[in-house]
Amino acid sequence: MSRPVDVGSLKEGMYVIIDGEPSRIVTVEKSKPGKHGSAKARIVAIGVFDGVKRSIVSPVDAKIDVPIIDKRSGQVIAVAGDTVQIMDLETFEVFELTEVDEEFKDRLKPSVEVEYWRILGRPKLIRVKG
């Protein structure tokens, strides 16, 4: 799920889809329009899921897709190795996360509440509550 946005309206800290991967914008540089062309924007972003740096150069009046981020709360059901089972607190849906950042691994225990984002249908653990 995404929506198109003008490249000229993007700012640092926003999220865009570059090469099919949701990424957080680190820098935005805009050039002035020249004699033979329109103004361009150079966007450098870091992937949300893989941490890879991506860049794109595009006219300011072009459109780019921005992911719709669904911020949700969940509860840890079980932890087994690198896999964490989380239950959504609204829909009671249970799903597994295999990609968990190192900073969260020692704090994840059963019955702990977490905040996760669902971006392009993929869950990403953001923080451990409490």
PDB file of C-alpha atoms in Angstrom:
ATOM      1  CA  MET A   1       0.000   0.000   0.000  1.00  0.00           C
ATOM      2  CA  SER A   2       1.454   3.278  -1.110  1.00  0.00           C
ATOM      3  CA  ARG A   3       0.447   6.653  -2.441  1.00  0.00           C
ATOM      4  CA  PRO A   4       2.120   8.927  -5.006  1.00  0.00           C
ATOM      5  CA  VAL A   5       3.688  12.194  -3.827  1.00  0.00           C
ATOM      6  CA  ASP A   6       5.589  14.966  -5.633  1.00  0.00           C
ATOM      7  CA  VAL A   7       9.365  14.569  -5.296  1.00  0.00           C
ATOM      8  CA  GLY A   8       9.667  18.284  -4.505  1.00  0.00           C
ATOM      9  CA  SER A   9       7.596  17.916  -1.328  1.00  0.00           C
ATOM     10  CA  LEU A  10       9.827  15.236   0.259  1.00  0.00           C
ATOM     11  CA  LYS A  11      11.805  16.057   3.396  1.00  0.00           C
ATOM     12  CA  GLU A  12      14.401  14.296   5.547  1.00  0.00           C
ATOM     13  CA  GLY A  13      12.882  11.676   7.837  1.00  0.00           C
ATOM     14  CA  MET A  14      10.034  10.784   5.470  1.00  0.00           C
ATOM     15  CA  TYR A  15       9.708   7.327   3.914  1.00  0.00           C
ATOM     16  CA  VAL A  16       9.767   6.488   0.178  1.00  0.00           C
ATOM     17  CA  ILE A  17       9.853   3.362  -1.939  1.00  0.00           C
ATOM     18  CA  ILE A  18      13.109   3.034  -3.905  1.00  0.00           C
ATOM     19  CA  ASP A  19      13.709  -0.122  -5.968  1.00  0.00           C
ATOM     20  CA  GLY A  20      10.625  -1.718  -4.408  1.00  0.00           C
ATOM     21  CA  GLU A  21      12.023  -1.363  -0.885  1.00  0.00           C
ATOM     22  CA  PRO A  22      10.676   1.075   1.761  1.00  0.00           C
ATOM     23  CA  SER A  23      13.436   3.468   2.800  1.00  0.00           C
ATOM     24  CA  ARG A  24      13.859   6.375   5.228  1.00  0.00           C
ATOM     25  CA  ILE A  25      15.147   9.603   3.646  1.00  0.00           C
ATOM     26  CA  VAL A  26      18.513  10.752   4.998  1.00  0.00           C
ATOM     27  CA  THR A  27      19.274  13.692   2.675  1.00  0.00           C
ATOM     28  CA  VAL A  28      17.406  15.666   0.028  1.00  0.00           C
ATOM     29  CA  GLU A  29      19.341  17.999  -2.278  1.00  0.00           C
ATOM     30  CA  LYS A  30      17.488  20.152  -4.800  1.00  0.00           C
ATOM     31  CA  SER A  31      19.109  21.854  -7.780  1.00  0.00           C
ATOM     32  CA  LYS A  32      17.786  24.961  -9.478  1.00  0.00           C
ATOM     33  CA  PRO A  33      16.195  24.730 -12.915  1.00  0.00           C
ATOM     34  CA  GLY A  34      18.720  25.250 -15.670  1.00  0.00           C
ATOM     35  CA  LYS A  35      18.637  26.531 -19.217  1.00  0.00           C
ATOM     36  CA  HIS A  36      17.739  23.117 -20.663  1.00  0.00           C
ATOM     37  CA  GLY A  37      15.825  21.349 -17.953  1.00  0.00           C
ATOM     38  CA  SER A  38      13.728  21.333 -14.848  1.00  0.00           C
ATOM     39  CA  ALA A  39      14.902  21.322 -11.251  1.00  0.00           C
ATOM     40  CA  LYS A  40      16.143  17.960  -9.986  1.00  0.00           C
ATOM     41  CA  ALA A  41      16.158  16.378  -6.546  1.00  0.00           C
ATOM     42  CA  ARG A  42      18.790  13.904  -5.330  1.00  0.00           C
ATOM     43  CA  ILE A  43      17.395  11.691  -2.572  1.00  0.00           C
ATOM     44  CA  VAL A  44      19.535   9.405  -0.399  1.00  0.00           C
ATOM     45  CA  ALA A  45      17.637   6.921   1.774  1.00  0.00           C
ATOM     46  CA  ILE A  46      18.398   3.879   3.940  1.00  0.00           C
ATOM     47  CA  GLY A  47      16.267   0.727   3.669  1.00  0.00           C
ATOM     48  CA  VAL A  48      13.940   0.035   6.598  1.00  0.00           C
ATOM     49  CA  PHE A  49      14.313  -3.751   6.485  1.00  0.00           C
ATOM     50  CA  ASP A  50      17.825  -4.287   5.063  1.00  0.00           C
ATOM     51  CA  GLY A  51      19.722  -1.086   5.989  1.00  0.00           C
ATOM     52  CA  VAL A  52      21.053  -0.639   2.426  1.00  0.00           C
ATOM     53  CA  LYS A  53      21.752   2.918   1.258  1.00  0.00           C
ATOM     54  CA  ARG A  54      19.825   3.817  -1.906  1.00  0.00           C
ATOM     55  CA  SER A  55      19.780   6.991  -3.953  1.00  0.00           C
ATOM     56  CA  ILE A  56      17.619   8.357  -6.722  1.00  0.00           C
ATOM     57  CA  VAL A  57      17.748  11.474  -8.899  1.00  0.00           C
ATOM     58  CA  SER A  58      14.411  12.691 -10.214  1.00  0.00           C
ATOM     59  CA  PRO A  59      12.739  15.868 -11.504  1.00  0.00           C
ATOM     60  CA  VAL A  60      11.074  17.832  -8.707  1.00  0.00           C
ATOM     61  CA  ASP A  61       7.654  17.700 -10.389  1.00  0.00           C
ATOM     62  CA  ALA A  62       7.738  13.886 -10.854  1.00  0.00           C
ATOM     63  CA  LYS A  63       5.815  11.492  -8.616  1.00  0.00           C
ATOM     64  CA  ILE A  64       7.319   8.908  -6.259  1.00  0.00           C
ATOM     65  CA  ASP A  65       5.573   6.294  -4.116  1.00  0.00           C
ATOM     66  CA  VAL A  66       5.426   6.801  -0.340  1.00  0.00           C
ATOM     67  CA  PRO A  67       4.538   3.722   1.741  1.00  0.00           C
ATOM     68  CA  ILE A  68       1.532   3.840   4.040  1.00  0.00           C
ATOM     69  CA  ILE A  69       2.819   2.831   7.482  1.00  0.00           C
ATOM     70  CA  ASP A  70       0.374   1.031   9.768  1.00  0.00           C
ATOM     71  CA  LYS A  71       1.570   1.495  13.373  1.00  0.00           C
ATOM     72  CA  ARG A  72       0.285  -1.242  15.684  1.00  0.00           C
ATOM     73  CA  SER A  73       0.734  -2.723  19.146  1.00  0.00           C
ATOM     74  CA  GLY A  74       1.340  -6.368  19.869  1.00  0.00           C
ATOM     75  CA  GLN A  75       2.219  -8.808  22.611  1.00  0.00           C
ATOM     76  CA  VAL A  76       5.055 -11.323  22.494  1.00  0.00           C
ATOM     77  CA  ILE A  77       3.682 -14.870  22.700  1.00  0.00           C
ATOM     78  CA  ALA A  78       6.883 -16.905  22.399  1.00  0.00           C
ATOM     79  CA  VAL A  79      10.598 -16.505  21.673  1.00  0.00           C
ATOM     80  CA  ALA A  80      12.447 -19.394  20.033  1.00  0.00           C
ATOM     81  CA  GLY A  81      15.989 -18.644  18.859  1.00  0.00           C
ATOM     82  CA  ASP A  82      15.812 -15.860  16.270  1.00  0.00           C
ATOM     83  CA  THR A  83      12.036 -16.216  15.781  1.00  0.00           C
ATOM     84  CA  VAL A  84       9.539 -14.178  17.800  1.00  0.00           C
ATOM     85  CA  GLN A  85       5.787 -14.840  17.789  1.00  0.00           C
ATOM     86  CA  ILE A  86       3.698 -11.692  18.209  1.00  0.00           C
ATOM     87  CA  MET A  87      -0.063 -11.342  18.647  1.00  0.00           C
ATOM     88  CA  ASP A  88      -1.710  -8.130  17.429  1.00  0.00           C
ATOM     89  CA  LEU A  89      -3.659  -6.525  20.288  1.00  0.00           C
ATOM     90  CA  GLU A  90      -6.517  -5.331  18.032  1.00  0.00           C
ATOM     91  CA  THR A  91      -7.101  -8.201  15.608  1.00  0.00           C
ATOM     92  CA  PHE A  92      -5.569 -11.015  17.737  1.00  0.00           C
ATOM     93  CA  GLU A  93      -3.695 -12.188  14.625  1.00  0.00           C
ATOM     94  CA  VAL A  94      -0.523 -14.148  15.445  1.00  0.00           C
ATOM     95  CA  PHE A  95       2.538 -13.840  13.198  1.00  0.00           C
ATOM     96  CA  GLU A  96       6.250 -14.592  13.357  1.00  0.00           C
ATOM     97  CA  LEU A  97       9.158 -12.175  13.058  1.00  0.00           C
ATOM     98  CA  THR A  98      12.504 -13.598  12.004  1.00  0.00           C
ATOM     99  CA  GLU A  99      14.401 -10.326  11.502  1.00  0.00           C
ATOM    100  CA  VAL A 100      14.775  -8.744  14.955  1.00  0.00           C
ATOM    101  CA  ASP A 101      17.379  -6.080  15.736  1.00  0.00           C
ATOM    102  CA  GLU A 102      20.064  -6.998  18.280  1.00  0.00           C
ATOM    103  CA  GLU A 103      19.013  -4.181  20.636  1.00  0.00           C
ATOM    104  CA  PHE A 104      15.614  -5.855  21.247  1.00  0.00           C
ATOM    105  CA  LYS A 105      16.657  -9.509  21.598  1.00  0.00           C
ATOM    106  CA  ASP A 106      17.486  -9.442  25.319  1.00  0.00           C
ATOM    107  CA  ARG A 107      14.261  -7.539  26.211  1.00  0.00           C
ATOM    108  CA  LEU A 108      11.855  -9.834  24.302  1.00  0.00           C
ATOM    109  CA  LYS A 109      10.104 -12.226  26.667  1.00  0.00           C
ATOM    110  CA  PRO A 110       6.575 -13.695  26.644  1.00  0.00           C
ATOM    111  CA  SER A 111       3.777 -11.230  27.608  1.00  0.00           C
ATOM    112  CA  VAL A 112       5.904  -8.135  26.808  1.00  0.00           C
ATOM    113  CA  GLU A 113       4.134  -5.437  24.766  1.00  0.00           C
ATOM    114  CA  VAL A 114       5.830  -4.187  21.599  1.00  0.00           C
ATOM    115  CA  GLU A 115       5.153  -1.607  18.905  1.00  0.00           C
ATOM    116  CA  TYR A 116       5.533  -2.746  15.327  1.00  0.00           C
ATOM    117  CA  TRP A 117       4.956  -1.185  11.939  1.00  0.00           C
ATOM    118  CA  ARG A 118       3.426  -2.950   8.958  1.00  0.00           C
ATOM    119  CA  ILE A 119       5.026  -1.515   5.806  1.00  0.00           C
ATOM    120  CA  LEU A 120       4.055  -2.970   2.405  1.00  0.00           C
ATOM    121  CA  GLY A 121       2.572  -5.977   4.202  1.00  0.00           C
ATOM    122  CA  ARG A 122       5.807  -6.749   6.104  1.00  0.00           C
ATOM    123  CA  PRO A 123       6.072  -6.287   9.899  1.00  0.00           C
ATOM    124  CA  LYS A 124       9.026  -4.447  11.481  1.00  0.00           C
ATOM    125  CA  LEU A 125       9.619  -4.335  15.244  1.00  0.00           C
ATOM    126  CA  ILE A 126      10.149  -0.709  16.308  1.00  0.00           C
ATOM    127  CA  ARG A 127      10.269  -0.674  20.101  1.00  0.00           C
ATOM    128  CA  VAL A 128       9.618  -2.654  23.262  1.00  0.00           C
ATOM    129  CA  LYS A 129       7.152  -0.925  25.596  1.00  0.00           C
ATOM    130  CA  GLY A 130       7.760  -0.647  29.309  1.00  0.00           C
TER     131      GLY A 130
END
